[in-house]
Short mmCIF file of N, CA, C and O in Angstrom, two decimals:
data_model
loop_
_atom_site.label_atom_id
_atom_site.label_comp_id
_atom_site.label_asym_id
_atom_site.label_seq_id
_atom_site.Cartn_x
_atom_site.Cartn_y
_atom_site.Cartn_z
N MET A 1 -12.39 -145.65 54.09
CA MET A 1 -13.48 -146.20 53.60
C MET A 1 -13.13 -147.52 53.07
O MET A 1 -11.90 -147.72 52.40
N SER A 2 -13.73 -148.80 53.28
CA SER A 2 -13.37 -150.04 52.88
C SER A 2 -13.63 -150.05 51.50
O SER A 2 -14.57 -149.37 51.03
N ASP A 3 -13.09 -151.08 50.98
CA ASP A 3 -13.62 -151.34 49.22
C ASP A 3 -14.88 -152.17 49.31
O ASP A 3 -15.35 -152.84 50.20
N CYS A 4 -15.73 -151.85 48.30
CA CYS A 4 -17.04 -152.28 48.09
C CYS A 4 -17.31 -152.70 46.71
O CYS A 4 -16.93 -151.95 45.72
N SER A 5 -17.91 -153.86 46.25
CA SER A 5 -18.35 -154.38 45.01
C SER A 5 -19.26 -153.74 44.75
O SER A 5 -19.69 -153.56 43.24
N CYS A 6 -20.00 -152.92 45.20
CA CYS A 6 -21.28 -152.30 45.03
C CYS A 6 -21.14 -150.96 44.15
O CYS A 6 -20.22 -150.22 44.44
N GLU A 7 -21.60 -150.90 42.79
CA GLU A 7 -21.80 -149.88 42.18
C GLU A 7 -22.74 -148.54 42.77
O GLU A 7 -23.85 -148.97 42.59
N THR A 8 -22.25 -147.39 43.49
CA THR A 8 -23.02 -146.72 44.12
C THR A 8 -24.25 -146.18 43.04
O THR A 8 -25.36 -146.14 43.64
N LYS A 9 -24.09 -145.89 42.00
CA LYS A 9 -24.98 -145.38 41.07
C LYS A 9 -26.28 -146.43 41.02
O LYS A 9 -27.34 -145.90 40.68
N SER A 10 -25.87 -147.44 41.12
CA SER A 10 -27.13 -148.67 40.91
C SER A 10 -27.63 -149.00 42.41
O SER A 10 -28.49 -149.93 42.45
N CYS A 11 -27.11 -148.67 43.61
CA CYS A 11 -27.51 -148.90 44.86
C CYS A 11 -27.95 -147.99 45.83
O CYS A 11 -28.80 -148.19 46.67
N VAL A 12 -27.76 -146.73 45.56
CA VAL A 12 -28.01 -145.80 46.52
C VAL A 12 -28.85 -144.58 45.91
O VAL A 12 -28.66 -144.04 44.98
N ALA A 13 -30.17 -144.84 46.70
CA ALA A 13 -31.40 -143.76 46.31
C ALA A 13 -30.95 -142.27 46.76
O ALA A 13 -30.15 -142.29 47.95
N CYS A 14 -31.07 -141.26 45.90
CA CYS A 14 -30.88 -139.83 46.54
C CYS A 14 -31.78 -139.00 46.05
O CYS A 14 -31.98 -138.94 44.75
N THR A 15 -32.31 -138.08 46.79
CA THR A 15 -33.37 -137.27 46.41
C THR A 15 -32.78 -135.68 46.50
O THR A 15 -33.56 -134.74 46.33
N VAL A 16 -31.52 -135.53 46.74
CA VAL A 16 -30.97 -134.34 46.92
C VAL A 16 -30.64 -133.75 45.64
O VAL A 16 -29.43 -133.95 45.08
N ALA A 17 -31.30 -133.05 45.05
CA ALA A 17 -31.52 -132.62 43.54
C ALA A 17 -30.05 -131.52 43.31
O ALA A 17 -29.40 -131.32 42.42
N ASN A 18 -29.85 -130.94 44.38
CA ASN A 18 -28.54 -130.03 44.32
C ASN A 18 -27.32 -130.48 44.53
O ASN A 18 -26.19 -129.73 44.71
N CYS A 19 -26.98 -131.94 44.48
CA CYS A 19 -25.73 -132.44 44.72
C CYS A 19 -25.30 -132.74 43.40
O CYS A 19 -25.92 -133.13 42.29
N VAL A 20 -23.95 -132.81 42.89
CA VAL A 20 -23.44 -133.09 41.65
C VAL A 20 -23.61 -134.34 41.37
O VAL A 20 -23.40 -134.79 40.06
N HIS A 21 -23.82 -135.22 42.14
CA HIS A 21 -23.93 -136.77 42.23
C HIS A 21 -25.38 -137.17 41.80
O HIS A 21 -25.52 -138.28 41.69
N HIS A 22 -26.20 -136.36 41.73
CA HIS A 22 -27.72 -136.73 41.79
C HIS A 22 -28.01 -136.89 40.38
O HIS A 22 -27.54 -136.14 39.50
N THR A 23 -28.58 -137.86 40.02
CA THR A 23 -29.22 -138.34 38.61
C THR A 23 -30.67 -138.14 38.53
O THR A 23 -31.43 -137.96 39.50
N GLU A 24 -31.17 -138.02 37.11
CA GLU A 24 -32.70 -137.79 36.97
C GLU A 24 -33.52 -138.70 37.62
O GLU A 24 -34.62 -138.94 37.85
N ASN A 25 -32.80 -140.36 37.69
CA ASN A 25 -33.51 -141.27 38.24
C ASN A 25 -33.58 -141.28 39.86
O ASN A 25 -33.88 -142.37 40.44
N ASP A 26 -33.05 -140.38 40.52
CA ASP A 26 -33.05 -140.20 42.12
C ASP A 26 -32.14 -141.08 42.50
O ASP A 26 -32.38 -141.81 43.54
N THR A 27 -31.06 -141.22 41.77
CA THR A 27 -29.84 -142.32 42.44
C THR A 27 -28.84 -141.34 42.58
O THR A 27 -28.42 -140.32 42.11
N CYS A 28 -27.64 -141.90 43.22
CA CYS A 28 -26.28 -141.34 43.45
C CYS A 28 -25.41 -141.92 42.39
O CYS A 28 -25.08 -142.68 42.07
N SER A 29 -24.60 -140.80 41.79
CA SER A 29 -23.53 -141.60 40.63
C SER A 29 -22.31 -141.43 41.00
O SER A 29 -21.42 -141.73 40.46
N ALA A 30 -22.07 -141.01 42.32
CA ALA A 30 -20.88 -141.25 42.76
C ALA A 30 -20.34 -142.67 42.88
O ALA A 30 -21.11 -143.57 43.33
N GLY A 31 -18.80 -142.92 42.57
CA GLY A 31 -18.45 -144.07 42.74
C GLY A 31 -18.50 -144.98 43.92
O GLY A 31 -18.82 -146.06 44.16
N LYS A 32 -18.18 -143.95 45.08
CA LYS A 32 -18.56 -144.51 46.31
C LYS A 32 -19.12 -143.29 47.25
O LYS A 32 -18.87 -142.21 46.81
N ILE A 33 -19.71 -143.56 48.44
CA ILE A 33 -20.05 -142.77 49.26
C ILE A 33 -19.53 -142.68 50.58
O ILE A 33 -18.95 -143.98 51.09
N GLN A 34 -19.31 -141.58 51.32
CA GLN A 34 -18.78 -141.58 52.74
C GLN A 34 -19.95 -141.04 53.52
O GLN A 34 -20.29 -139.79 53.41
N VAL A 35 -20.38 -141.65 54.62
CA VAL A 35 -21.42 -141.33 55.57
C VAL A 35 -20.32 -140.86 56.73
O VAL A 35 -19.73 -141.57 57.28
N GLY A 36 -20.91 -139.60 57.37
CA GLY A 36 -20.13 -138.98 58.15
C GLY A 36 -20.75 -138.68 59.56
O GLY A 36 -21.96 -138.99 59.88
N ASN A 37 -20.13 -138.38 60.55
CA ASN A 37 -20.23 -138.06 61.94
C ASN A 37 -20.06 -139.39 62.81
O ASN A 37 -20.94 -140.03 63.32
N ARG A 38 -18.71 -139.67 63.18
CA ARG A 38 -18.38 -140.90 63.95
C ARG A 38 -19.02 -140.79 65.36
O ARG A 38 -19.07 -141.94 65.85
N THR A 39 -19.53 -139.51 65.82
CA THR A 39 -20.27 -139.91 67.17
C THR A 39 -21.70 -139.93 67.01
O THR A 39 -22.31 -139.58 68.11
N ALA A 40 -22.12 -140.00 65.79
CA ALA A 40 -23.82 -140.22 65.59
C ALA A 40 -24.25 -141.34 66.54
O ALA A 40 -23.64 -142.55 66.63
N SER A 41 -25.43 -141.14 67.24
CA SER A 41 -26.38 -142.15 67.71
C SER A 41 -27.59 -142.33 67.07
O SER A 41 -28.33 -143.39 67.55
N THR A 42 -28.00 -141.23 66.26
CA THR A 42 -29.32 -141.74 65.40
C THR A 42 -28.92 -141.43 64.01
O THR A 42 -27.91 -140.79 63.78
N SER A 43 -29.89 -141.82 63.28
CA SER A 43 -29.67 -141.57 61.70
C SER A 43 -29.48 -140.04 61.27
O SER A 43 -28.90 -139.77 60.49
N GLY A 44 -30.44 -139.11 62.33
CA GLY A 44 -30.68 -137.86 62.00
C GLY A 44 -29.33 -137.02 62.33
O GLY A 44 -29.06 -135.97 61.82
N GLU A 45 -28.32 -137.75 62.86
CA GLU A 45 -26.87 -137.17 63.25
C GLU A 45 -25.99 -137.50 62.12
O GLU A 45 -24.89 -137.21 62.23
N THR A 46 -26.16 -138.37 61.22
CA THR A 46 -25.51 -138.71 60.17
C THR A 46 -25.33 -137.80 58.83
O THR A 46 -26.53 -137.19 58.83
N PHE A 47 -24.43 -137.80 58.19
CA PHE A 47 -24.67 -136.77 56.83
C PHE A 47 -23.96 -137.42 55.88
O PHE A 47 -22.75 -138.20 56.21
N CYS A 48 -23.99 -137.17 54.66
CA CYS A 48 -23.04 -137.65 53.51
C CYS A 48 -21.98 -136.86 53.22
O CYS A 48 -22.15 -135.54 52.70
N ASP A 49 -20.91 -137.11 53.59
CA ASP A 49 -19.53 -136.49 53.30
C ASP A 49 -19.05 -136.26 51.88
O ASP A 49 -18.26 -135.58 51.34
N THR A 50 -19.93 -137.06 51.00
CA THR A 50 -19.75 -137.28 49.47
C THR A 50 -20.34 -135.96 48.93
O THR A 50 -20.09 -135.57 47.57
N PHE A 51 -21.41 -135.45 49.61
CA PHE A 51 -22.12 -134.41 48.85
C PHE A 51 -21.58 -133.23 48.44
O PHE A 51 -20.44 -132.86 49.22
N ARG A 52 -21.52 -132.76 47.19
CA ARG A 52 -21.05 -131.64 46.73
C ARG A 52 -22.19 -130.67 46.01
O ARG A 52 -22.77 -131.47 45.08
N THR A 53 -22.22 -129.45 46.37
CA THR A 53 -23.23 -128.42 45.72
C THR A 53 -23.03 -128.72 44.27
O THR A 53 -21.94 -128.47 43.96
N ASN A 54 -24.03 -128.49 43.40
CA ASN A 54 -23.84 -128.18 41.90
C ASN A 54 -24.13 -126.96 41.54
O ASN A 54 -24.20 -126.41 40.31
N GLY A 55 -24.09 -125.95 42.71
CA GLY A 55 -24.25 -124.52 42.25
C GLY A 55 -23.30 -123.77 42.45
O GLY A 55 -22.26 -123.63 42.31
#
């Protein structure tokens, strides 16, 4: 992943409440995110590699 000056928690909206990085404000608190599936050809074929369940 390349370096990014963006702080994820202030830039990425997230409504996945069962992720450890989810905040009350529906944002992502991870320092960086990794979006996966190198062979994706549509947005539906991508996924968040940073997702970790809080359960």
